[in-house]
PDB file of C-alpha atoms and ligand atoms in Angstrom:
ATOM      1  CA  UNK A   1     121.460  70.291 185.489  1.00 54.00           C
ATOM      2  CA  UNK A   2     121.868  73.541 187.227  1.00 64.00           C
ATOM      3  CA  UNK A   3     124.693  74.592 185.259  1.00 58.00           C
ATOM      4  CA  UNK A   4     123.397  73.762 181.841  1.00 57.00           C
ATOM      5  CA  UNK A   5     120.170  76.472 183.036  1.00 64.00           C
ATOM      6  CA  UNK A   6     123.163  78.850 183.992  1.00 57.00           C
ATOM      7  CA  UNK A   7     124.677  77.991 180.546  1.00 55.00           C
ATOM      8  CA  UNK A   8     122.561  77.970 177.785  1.00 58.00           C
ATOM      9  CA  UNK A   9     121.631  81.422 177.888  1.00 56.00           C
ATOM     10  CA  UNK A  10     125.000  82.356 177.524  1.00 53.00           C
ATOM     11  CA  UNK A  11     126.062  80.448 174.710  1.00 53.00           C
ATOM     12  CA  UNK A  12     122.780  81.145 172.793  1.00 52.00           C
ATOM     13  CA  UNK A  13     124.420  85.081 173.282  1.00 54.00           C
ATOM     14  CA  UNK A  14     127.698  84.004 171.850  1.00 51.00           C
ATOM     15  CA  UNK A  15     126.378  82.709 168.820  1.00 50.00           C
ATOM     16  CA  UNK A  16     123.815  85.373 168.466  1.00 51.00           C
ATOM     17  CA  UNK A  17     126.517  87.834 168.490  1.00 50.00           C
ATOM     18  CA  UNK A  18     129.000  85.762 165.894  1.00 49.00           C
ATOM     19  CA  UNK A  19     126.295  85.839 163.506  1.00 46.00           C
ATOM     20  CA  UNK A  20     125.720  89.680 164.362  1.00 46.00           C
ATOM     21  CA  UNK A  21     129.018  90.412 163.605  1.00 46.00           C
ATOM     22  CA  UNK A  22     129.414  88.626 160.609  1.00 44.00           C
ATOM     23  CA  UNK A  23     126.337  89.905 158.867  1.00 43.00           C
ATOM     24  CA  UNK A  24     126.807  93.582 159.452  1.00 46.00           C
ATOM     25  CA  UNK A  25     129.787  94.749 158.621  1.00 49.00           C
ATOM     26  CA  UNK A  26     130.503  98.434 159.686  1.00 49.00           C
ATOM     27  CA  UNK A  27     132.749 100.499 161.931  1.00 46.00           C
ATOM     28  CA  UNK A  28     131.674  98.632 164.984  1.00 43.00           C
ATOM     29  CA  UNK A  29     132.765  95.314 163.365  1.00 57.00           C
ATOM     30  CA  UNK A  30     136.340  93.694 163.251  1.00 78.00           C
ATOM     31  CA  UNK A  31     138.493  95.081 160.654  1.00 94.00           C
ATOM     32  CA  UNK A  32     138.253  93.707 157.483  1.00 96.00           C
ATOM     33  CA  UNK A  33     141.803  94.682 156.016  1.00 98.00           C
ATOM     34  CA  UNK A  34     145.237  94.539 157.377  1.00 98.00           C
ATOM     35  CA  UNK A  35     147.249  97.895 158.099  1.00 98.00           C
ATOM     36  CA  UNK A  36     149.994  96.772 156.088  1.00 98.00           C
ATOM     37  CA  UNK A  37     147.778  96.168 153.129  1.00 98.00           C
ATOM     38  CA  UNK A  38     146.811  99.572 153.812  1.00 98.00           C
ATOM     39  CA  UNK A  39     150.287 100.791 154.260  1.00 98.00           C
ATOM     40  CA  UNK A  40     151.559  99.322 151.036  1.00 98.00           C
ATOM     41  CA  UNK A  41     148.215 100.238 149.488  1.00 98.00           C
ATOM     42  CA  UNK A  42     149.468 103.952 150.190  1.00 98.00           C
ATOM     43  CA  UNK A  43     152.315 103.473 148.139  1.00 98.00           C
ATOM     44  CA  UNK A  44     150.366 102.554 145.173  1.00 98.00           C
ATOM     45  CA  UNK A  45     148.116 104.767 145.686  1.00 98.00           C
ATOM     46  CA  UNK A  46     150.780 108.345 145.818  1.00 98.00           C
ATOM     47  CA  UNK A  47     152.430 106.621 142.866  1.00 98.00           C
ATOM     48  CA  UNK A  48     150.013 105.650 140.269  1.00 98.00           C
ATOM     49  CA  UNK A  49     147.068 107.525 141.967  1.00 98.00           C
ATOM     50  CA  UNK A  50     147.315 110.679 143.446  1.00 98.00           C
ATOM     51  CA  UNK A  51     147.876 112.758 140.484  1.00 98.00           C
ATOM     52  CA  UNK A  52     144.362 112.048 139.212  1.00 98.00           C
ATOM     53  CA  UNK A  53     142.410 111.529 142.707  1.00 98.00           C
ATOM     54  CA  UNK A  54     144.225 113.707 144.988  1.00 98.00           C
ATOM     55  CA  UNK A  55     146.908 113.047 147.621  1.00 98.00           C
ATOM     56  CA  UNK A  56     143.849 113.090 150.504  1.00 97.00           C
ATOM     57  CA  UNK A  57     141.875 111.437 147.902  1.00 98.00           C
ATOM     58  CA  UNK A  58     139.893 114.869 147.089  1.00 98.00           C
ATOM     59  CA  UNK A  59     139.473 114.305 143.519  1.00 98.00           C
ATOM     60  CA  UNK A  60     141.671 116.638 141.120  1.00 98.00           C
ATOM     61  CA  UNK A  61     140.957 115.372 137.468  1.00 98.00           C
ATOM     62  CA  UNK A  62     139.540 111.386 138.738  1.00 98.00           C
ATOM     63  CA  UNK A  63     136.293 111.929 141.245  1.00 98.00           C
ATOM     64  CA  UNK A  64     137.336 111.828 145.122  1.00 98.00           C
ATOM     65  CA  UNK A  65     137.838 108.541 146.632  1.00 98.00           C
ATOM     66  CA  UNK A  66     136.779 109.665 149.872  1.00 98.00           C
ATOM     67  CA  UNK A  67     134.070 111.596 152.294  1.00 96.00           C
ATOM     68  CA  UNK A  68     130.550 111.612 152.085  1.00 95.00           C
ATOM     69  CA  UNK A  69     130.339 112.047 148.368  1.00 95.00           C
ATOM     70  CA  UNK A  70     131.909 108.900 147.486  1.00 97.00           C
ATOM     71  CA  UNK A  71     130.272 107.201 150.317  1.00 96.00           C
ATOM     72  CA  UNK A  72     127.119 108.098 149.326  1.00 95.00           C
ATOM     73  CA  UNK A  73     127.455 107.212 145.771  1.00 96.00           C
ATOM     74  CA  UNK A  74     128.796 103.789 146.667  1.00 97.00           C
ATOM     75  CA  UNK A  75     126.260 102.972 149.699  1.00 96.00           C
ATOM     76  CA  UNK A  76     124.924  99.674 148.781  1.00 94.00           C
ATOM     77  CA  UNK A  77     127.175  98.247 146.917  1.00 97.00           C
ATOM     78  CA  UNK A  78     130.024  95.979 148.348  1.00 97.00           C
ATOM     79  CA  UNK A  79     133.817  96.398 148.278  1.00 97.00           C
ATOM     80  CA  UNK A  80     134.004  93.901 145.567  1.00 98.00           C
ATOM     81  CA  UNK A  81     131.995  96.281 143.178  1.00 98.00           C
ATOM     82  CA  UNK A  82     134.832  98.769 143.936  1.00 98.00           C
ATOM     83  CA  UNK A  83     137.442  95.872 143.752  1.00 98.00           C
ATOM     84  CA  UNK A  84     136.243  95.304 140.266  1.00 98.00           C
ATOM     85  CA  UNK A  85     136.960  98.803 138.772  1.00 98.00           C
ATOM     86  CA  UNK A  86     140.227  99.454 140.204  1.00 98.00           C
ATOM     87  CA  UNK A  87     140.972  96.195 138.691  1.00 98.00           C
ATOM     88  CA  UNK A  88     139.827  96.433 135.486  1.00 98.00           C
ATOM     89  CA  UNK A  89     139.804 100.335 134.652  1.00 98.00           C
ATOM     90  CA  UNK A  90     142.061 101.466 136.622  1.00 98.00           C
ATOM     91  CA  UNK A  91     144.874 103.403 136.735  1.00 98.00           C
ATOM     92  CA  UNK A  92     143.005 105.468 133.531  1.00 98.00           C
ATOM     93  CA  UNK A  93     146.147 105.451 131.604  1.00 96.00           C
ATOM     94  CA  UNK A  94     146.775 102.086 131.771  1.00 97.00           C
ATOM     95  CA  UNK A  95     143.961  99.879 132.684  1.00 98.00           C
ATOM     96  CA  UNK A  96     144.130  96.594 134.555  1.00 98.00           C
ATOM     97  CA  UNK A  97     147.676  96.695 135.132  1.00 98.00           C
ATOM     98  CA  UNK A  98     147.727  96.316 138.807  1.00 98.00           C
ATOM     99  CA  UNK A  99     148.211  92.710 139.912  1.00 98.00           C
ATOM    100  CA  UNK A 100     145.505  90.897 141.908  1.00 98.00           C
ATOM    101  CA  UNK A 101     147.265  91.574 145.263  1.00 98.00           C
ATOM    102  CA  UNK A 102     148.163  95.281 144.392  1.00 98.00           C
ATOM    103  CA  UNK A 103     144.459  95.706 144.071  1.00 98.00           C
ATOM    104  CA  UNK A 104     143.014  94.675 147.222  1.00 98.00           C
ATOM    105  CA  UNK A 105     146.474  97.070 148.870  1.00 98.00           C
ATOM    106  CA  UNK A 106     145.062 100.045 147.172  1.00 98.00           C
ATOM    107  CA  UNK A 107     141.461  99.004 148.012  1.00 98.00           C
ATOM    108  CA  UNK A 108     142.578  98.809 151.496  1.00 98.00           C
ATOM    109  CA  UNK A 109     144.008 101.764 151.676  1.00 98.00           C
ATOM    110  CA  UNK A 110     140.883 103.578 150.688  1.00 98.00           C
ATOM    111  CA  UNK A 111     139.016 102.026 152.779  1.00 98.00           C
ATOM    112  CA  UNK A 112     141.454 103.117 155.549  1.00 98.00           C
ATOM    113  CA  UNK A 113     140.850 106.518 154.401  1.00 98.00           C
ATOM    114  CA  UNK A 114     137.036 106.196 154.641  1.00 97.00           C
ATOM    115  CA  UNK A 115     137.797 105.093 158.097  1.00 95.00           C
ATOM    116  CA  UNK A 116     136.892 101.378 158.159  1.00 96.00           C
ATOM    117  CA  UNK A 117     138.754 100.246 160.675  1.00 96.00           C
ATOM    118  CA  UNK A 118     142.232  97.803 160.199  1.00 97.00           C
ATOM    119  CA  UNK A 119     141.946  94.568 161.484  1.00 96.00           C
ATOM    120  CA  UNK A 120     144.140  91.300 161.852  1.00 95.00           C
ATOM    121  CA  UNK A 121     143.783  89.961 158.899  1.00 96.00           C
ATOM    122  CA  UNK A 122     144.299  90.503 155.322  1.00 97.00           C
ATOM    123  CA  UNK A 123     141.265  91.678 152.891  1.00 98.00           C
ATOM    124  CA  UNK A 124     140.698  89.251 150.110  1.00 98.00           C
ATOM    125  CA  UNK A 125     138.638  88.521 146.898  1.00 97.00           C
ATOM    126  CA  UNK A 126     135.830  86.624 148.977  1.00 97.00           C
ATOM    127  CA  UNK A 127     136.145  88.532 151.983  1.00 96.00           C
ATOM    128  CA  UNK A 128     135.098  91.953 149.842  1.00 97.00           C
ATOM    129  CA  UNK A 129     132.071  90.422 148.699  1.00 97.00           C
ATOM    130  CA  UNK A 130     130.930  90.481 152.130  1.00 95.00           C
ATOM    131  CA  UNK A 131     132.001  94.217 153.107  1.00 95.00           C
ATOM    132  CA  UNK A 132     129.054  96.520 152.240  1.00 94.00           C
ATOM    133  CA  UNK A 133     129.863 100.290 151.766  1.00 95.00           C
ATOM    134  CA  UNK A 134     128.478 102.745 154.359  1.00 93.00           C
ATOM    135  CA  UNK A 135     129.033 105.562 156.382  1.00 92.00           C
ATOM    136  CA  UNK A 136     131.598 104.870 158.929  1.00 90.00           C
ATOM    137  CA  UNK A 137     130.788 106.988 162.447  1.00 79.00           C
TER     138      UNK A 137
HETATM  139  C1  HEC B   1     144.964 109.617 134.608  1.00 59.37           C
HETATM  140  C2  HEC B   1     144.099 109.864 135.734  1.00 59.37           C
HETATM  141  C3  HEC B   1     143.748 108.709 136.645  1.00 59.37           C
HETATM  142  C4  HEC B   1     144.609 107.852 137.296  1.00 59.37           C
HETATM  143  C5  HEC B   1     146.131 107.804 137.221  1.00 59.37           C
HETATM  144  C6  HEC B   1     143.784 106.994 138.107  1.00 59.37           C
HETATM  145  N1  HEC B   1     142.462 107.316 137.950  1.00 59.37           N
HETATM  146 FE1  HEC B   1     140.870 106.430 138.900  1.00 59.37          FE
HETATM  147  N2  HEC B   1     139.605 107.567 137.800  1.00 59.37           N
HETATM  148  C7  HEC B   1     139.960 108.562 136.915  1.00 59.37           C
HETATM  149  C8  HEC B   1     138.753 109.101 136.283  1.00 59.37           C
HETATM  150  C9  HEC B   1     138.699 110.233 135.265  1.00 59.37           C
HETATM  151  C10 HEC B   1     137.664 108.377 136.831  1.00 59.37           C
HETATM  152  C11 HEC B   1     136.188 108.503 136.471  1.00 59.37           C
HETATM  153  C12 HEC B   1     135.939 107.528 135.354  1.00 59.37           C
HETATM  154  C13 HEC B   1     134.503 107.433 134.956  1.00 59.37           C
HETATM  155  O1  HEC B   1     133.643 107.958 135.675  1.00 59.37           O
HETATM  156  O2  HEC B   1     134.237 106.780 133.928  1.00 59.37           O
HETATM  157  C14 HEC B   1     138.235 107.444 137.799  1.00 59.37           C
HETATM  158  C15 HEC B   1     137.472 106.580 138.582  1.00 59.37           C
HETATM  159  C16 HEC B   1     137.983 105.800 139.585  1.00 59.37           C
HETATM  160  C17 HEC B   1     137.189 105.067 140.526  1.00 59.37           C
HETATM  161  C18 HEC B   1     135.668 105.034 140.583  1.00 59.37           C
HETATM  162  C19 HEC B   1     135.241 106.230 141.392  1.00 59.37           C
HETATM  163  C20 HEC B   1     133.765 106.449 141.412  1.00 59.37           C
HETATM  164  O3  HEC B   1     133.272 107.021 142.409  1.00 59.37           O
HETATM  165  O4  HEC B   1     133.096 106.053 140.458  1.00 59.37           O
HETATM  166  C21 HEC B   1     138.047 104.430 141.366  1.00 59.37           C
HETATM  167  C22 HEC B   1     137.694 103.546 142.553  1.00 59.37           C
HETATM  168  C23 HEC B   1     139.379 104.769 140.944  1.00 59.37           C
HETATM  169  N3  HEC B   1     139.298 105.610 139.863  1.00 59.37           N
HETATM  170  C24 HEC B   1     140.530 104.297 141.551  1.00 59.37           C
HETATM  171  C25 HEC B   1     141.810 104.551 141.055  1.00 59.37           C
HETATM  172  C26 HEC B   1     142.998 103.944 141.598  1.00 59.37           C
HETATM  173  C27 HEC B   1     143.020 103.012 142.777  1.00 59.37           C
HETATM  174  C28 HEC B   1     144.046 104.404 140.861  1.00 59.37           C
HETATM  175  C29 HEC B   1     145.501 104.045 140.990  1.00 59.37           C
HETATM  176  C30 HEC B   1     145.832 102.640 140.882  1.00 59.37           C
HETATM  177  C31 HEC B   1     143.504 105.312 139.863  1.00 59.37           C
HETATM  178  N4  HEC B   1     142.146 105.363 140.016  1.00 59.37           N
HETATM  179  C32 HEC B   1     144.271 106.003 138.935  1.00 59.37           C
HETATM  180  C33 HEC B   1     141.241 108.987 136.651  1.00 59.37           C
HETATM  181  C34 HEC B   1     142.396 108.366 137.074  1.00 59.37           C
END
């Protein structure tokens, strides 16, 4: 009996803090993307990218893809809004042409570069549905 009193508190934590984590995803949180999604994601990005966005992602002709300008446009919406127009509009000269998992790389990657952290598993579909975009501190 004693060690259930000891107990319970402790487990009610754990689970408190699962569902913490789970529901607010920012930099505190686990990563939500692999670094070699990111890493390939890079690739994509200086090949079919970086002459319209910038090689730091400043924006040259294309709007920057990272700092507080971008972030601030996109606060509130999720990483699957994103998703969605790099996978249907994107690269401007010829649209949809990346394949499903190129997509989520090059997503990856600029979420790397807006310095969500990397974590130890791969970002999917589903998962960016559930990744908000904020500020990262
Ligand atoms: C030929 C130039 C060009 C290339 C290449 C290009 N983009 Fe773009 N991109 C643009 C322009 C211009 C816009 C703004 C379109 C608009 O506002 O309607 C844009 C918009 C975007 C946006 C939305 C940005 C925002 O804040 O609304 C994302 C994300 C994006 N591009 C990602 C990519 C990715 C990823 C690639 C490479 C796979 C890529 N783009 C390749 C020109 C380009």
């Amino acid at each position: 009996m004693k060690l259930v009193r000891v107990l319970a508190p402790l487990v009610l934590t754990l689970v408190a803090s699962a569902a913490f984590t789970t529901q607010s995803l920012n930099a505190q949180s686990p990563g939500v993307y692999s670094a070699a999604q990111a890493s390939a994601g890079a690739k994509i990005f200086a090949a079919q990218c970086s002459m319209c966005h910038g090689v730091k992602l400043e924006g040259i002709s294309g709007p920057p893809l990272a700092g507080g300008d971008f972030m601030s446009k996109w606060t509130g919406q999720t990483a699957d809004d994103l998703r969605d127009v790099i996978a249907t509009q994107m690269p401007l000269t010829s649209p949809a042409s990346l394949k499903p998992p190129e997509v989520l790389q090059v997503l990856s990657y600029i979420l790397e570069q807006n310095k969500y952290p990397a974590g130890e598993t791969d970002l999917t579909a589903a998962k960016t549905k559930t990744v908000k975009i904020a500020k990262q501190s």
